[in-house]
């Protein structure tokens, strides 16, 4: 709903019968989305599996305090010294994606990125390469990464700290799924 489809959703709701059944599912449900959902539903029931903004106990979280200008060097150091593979890295901006990918590639790592300026076909090809383990490192913005569902993703790195706690929970929720353990790294 926050990706610009709200006008389309409102149009569909107007054309739908009043006696419809509406279901809304989300990994995170921040208050503005709940309020929006209440506009579309009558006698809505809210069901929550975990408390709001709670991270899975299956995910081991680590934090690194780093100066902004040293983030790329730290990222490369962690990946290369710990020999990490199958890593999803979140950055805040499209330019950030391109910059991190360029740095990692320049240093010999198998990385590519997805963001809103890339075509849907390009994003799908890059994502397919990542899922097939042909690509070791995927760098993405939050919006471009929507809908990414990767089995057995061992590492998520938050290169940039998100502004909203639910976004952090959603990001690290990509690892540690289906009873598996996962690792989340945060640069601050």
Coordinates of C-alpha atoms in Angstrom, one line a residue:
X1 CA 0.0 0.0 0.0
X2 CA 2.9 2.4 0.6
X3 CA 4.4 1.7 -2.8
X4 CA 1.9 4.0 -4.6
X5 CA -1.0 1.6 -5.2
X6 CA -3.4 3.2 -2.7
X7 CA -5.4 5.0 -5.4
X8 CA -5.9 1.7 -7.2
X9 CA -6.9 -0.1 -4.0
X10 CA -9.4 2.6 -3.2
X11 CA -10.9 2.3 -6.8
X12 CA -11.2 -1.5 -6.4
X13 CA -12.9 -1.1 -3.0
X14 CA -15.5 1.3 -4.4
X15 CA -16.3 -1.3 -7.1
X16 CA -16.6 -4.2 -4.7
X17 CA -19.8 -5.2 -3.1
X18 CA -20.5 -4.1 0.6
X19 CA -20.9 -7.7 1.7
X20 CA -17.5 -8.8 0.6
X21 CA -14.8 -10.6 2.8
X22 CA -11.5 -8.7 2.9
X23 CA -8.3 -10.2 4.2
X24 CA -5.0 -8.3 4.7
X25 CA -1.8 -10.0 5.5
X26 CA 1.5 -8.4 6.3
X27 CA 4.8 -9.4 7.9
X28 CA 4.7 -6.1 9.8
X29 CA 1.6 -3.9 10.5
X30 CA 2.6 -0.4 11.5
X31 CA -0.1 1.8 12.9
X32 CA -0.7 3.9 9.7
X33 CA -1.3 0.6 7.7
X34 CA -3.7 -0.6 10.4
X35 CA -5.6 2.7 10.2
X36 CA -5.7 2.4 6.4
X37 CA -7.0 -1.2 6.7
X38 CA -9.7 -0.1 9.1
X39 CA -11.0 2.3 6.4
X40 CA -11.5 -0.7 4.0
X41 CA -13.0 -3.2 6.4
X42 CA -16.0 -3.5 8.6
X43 CA -15.9 -5.3 12.0
X44 CA -12.2 -6.1 11.4
X45 CA -10.4 -8.6 13.5
X46 CA -6.7 -8.2 14.1
X47 CA -4.6 -11.4 14.6
X48 CA -1.0 -11.2 15.5
X49 CA 1.5 -14.1 15.8
X50 CA 4.3 -12.1 17.4
X51 CA 4.3 -8.8 19.2
X52 CA 4.7 -5.7 17.0
X53 CA 8.4 -5.1 16.0
X54 CA 9.7 -8.3 17.5
X55 CA 12.6 -10.1 15.8
X56 CA 12.8 -13.9 15.6
X57 CA 14.8 -15.6 18.3
X58 CA 16.3 -17.7 15.4
X59 CA 18.2 -14.6 14.2
X60 CA 21.5 -13.8 15.8
X61 CA 22.0 -10.0 15.7
X62 CA 25.3 -8.3 15.7
X63 CA 26.0 -4.6 15.6
X64 CA 29.2 -2.8 14.4
X65 CA 29.8 0.9 15.2
X66 CA 31.5 2.4 12.2
X67 CA 32.1 5.8 10.7
X68 CA 30.1 6.5 7.5
X69 CA 33.3 6.7 5.4
X70 CA 34.5 3.4 6.6
X71 CA 31.3 1.3 6.0
X72 CA 32.5 -0.1 2.6
X73 CA 35.8 -1.2 4.0
X74 CA 34.1 -2.9 7.0
X75 CA 31.6 -4.6 4.7
X76 CA 34.4 -6.0 2.5
X77 CA 36.4 -7.0 5.6
X78 CA 33.5 -8.9 7.2
X79 CA 32.5 -10.7 3.9
X80 CA 36.0 -11.6 3.0
X81 CA 37.5 -12.6 6.4
X82 CA 34.4 -14.6 7.4
X83 CA 34.0 -16.0 3.8
X84 CA 30.3 -15.1 3.8
X85 CA 28.0 -16.1 0.9
X86 CA 24.3 -15.7 0.2
X87 CA 24.1 -12.2 1.7
X88 CA 21.3 -9.7 1.3
X89 CA 22.5 -6.2 2.0
X90 CA 20.0 -3.4 2.6
X91 CA 20.9 0.2 1.8
X92 CA 18.7 3.3 2.0
X93 CA 19.0 4.8 -1.6
X94 CA 19.4 3.7 -5.2
X95 CA 22.7 5.6 -5.4
X96 CA 23.8 3.7 -2.3
X97 CA 23.0 0.4 -4.0
X98 CA 25.1 1.3 -7.0
X99 CA 28.0 2.6 -4.9
X100 CA 28.2 -0.5 -2.7
X101 CA 27.9 -2.9 -5.7
X102 CA 30.6 -1.1 -7.6
X103 CA 32.9 -1.2 -4.5
X104 CA 32.3 -4.9 -3.9
X105 CA 32.8 -5.8 -7.6
X106 CA 36.0 -3.7 -7.8
X107 CA 37.3 -5.8 -4.9
X108 CA 36.5 -9.1 -6.6
X109 CA 33.2 -10.0 -5.0
X110 CA 30.3 -11.5 -6.9
X111 CA 27.7 -8.8 -6.2
X112 CA 24.8 -7.0 -8.0
X113 CA 22.0 -4.8 -6.9
X114 CA 18.3 -4.0 -7.4
X115 CA 16.5 -0.7 -7.0
X116 CA 13.6 1.2 -8.5
X117 CA 15.7 2.6 -11.5
X118 CA 16.3 -0.9 -12.9
X119 CA 13.6 -2.5 -15.1
X120 CA 11.4 -5.2 -13.7
X121 CA 13.1 -7.7 -16.0
X122 CA 16.6 -6.7 -14.8
X123 CA 15.5 -7.0 -11.2
X124 CA 13.9 -10.4 -11.8
X125 CA 17.1 -11.7 -13.6
X126 CA 19.3 -10.5 -10.7
X127 CA 17.0 -12.0 -8.1
X128 CA 16.9 -15.3 -10.0
X129 CA 20.7 -15.4 -10.1
X130 CA 20.8 -14.8 -6.4
X131 CA 18.2 -17.5 -5.7
X132 CA 20.2 -20.0 -7.9
X133 CA 23.4 -19.2 -6.0
X134 CA 25.0 -17.8 -9.2
X135 CA 25.2 -14.4 -7.4
X136 CA 26.7 -14.4 -3.8
X137 CA 25.7 -10.9 -2.7
X138 CA 22.5 -9.0 -3.4
X139 CA 22.3 -5.3 -2.5
X140 CA 18.8 -3.7 -2.4
X141 CA 16.7 -0.9 -1.3
X142 CA 13.6 -1.7 0.8
X143 CA 11.1 -0.9 -2.0
X144 CA 13.0 -2.9 -4.6
X145 CA 13.3 -5.9 -2.3
X146 CA 9.6 -6.2 -1.6
X147 CA 8.4 -9.7 -2.1
X148 CA 11.9 -11.3 -2.0
X149 CA 11.4 -14.8 -0.6
X150 CA 14.6 -16.7 -0.5
X151 CA 14.9 -20.2 1.1
X152 CA 17.7 -20.6 3.6
X153 CA 19.1 -17.0 3.4
X154 CA 21.9 -17.1 6.1
X155 CA 22.9 -13.4 6.2
X156 CA 21.2 -10.0 6.1
X157 CA 23.3 -6.9 6.5
X158 CA 21.8 -3.6 7.3
X159 CA 24.4 -1.3 5.7
X160 CA 22.1 1.7 6.4
X161 CA 20.0 1.8 9.5
X162 CA 16.3 2.1 8.6
X163 CA 14.2 4.9 10.1
X164 CA 11.3 2.7 11.2
X165 CA 11.7 -0.2 13.7
X166 CA 9.2 -2.4 11.7
X167 CA 11.4 -2.0 8.6
X168 CA 14.3 -3.4 10.6
X169 CA 12.3 -6.3 11.8
X170 CA 11.0 -6.9 8.2
X171 CA 14.6 -6.8 6.8
X172 CA 16.1 -9.3 9.3
X173 CA 13.0 -11.5 9.0
X174 CA 14.3 -12.6 5.6
X175 CA 16.8 -14.8 7.5
X176 CA 16.2 -17.4 10.2
X177 CA 13.0 -18.8 8.6
X178 CA 11.4 -22.2 8.8
X179 CA 13.2 -23.1 12.0
X180 CA 16.6 -22.3 10.6
X181 CA 19.0 -19.9 12.3
X182 CA 20.0 -16.7 10.6
X183 CA 22.4 -13.8 11.0
X184 CA 21.7 -10.1 10.9
X185 CA 24.4 -7.5 10.9
X186 CA 23.8 -3.9 11.5
X187 CA 26.1 -1.0 10.8
X188 CA 25.6 2.1 13.0

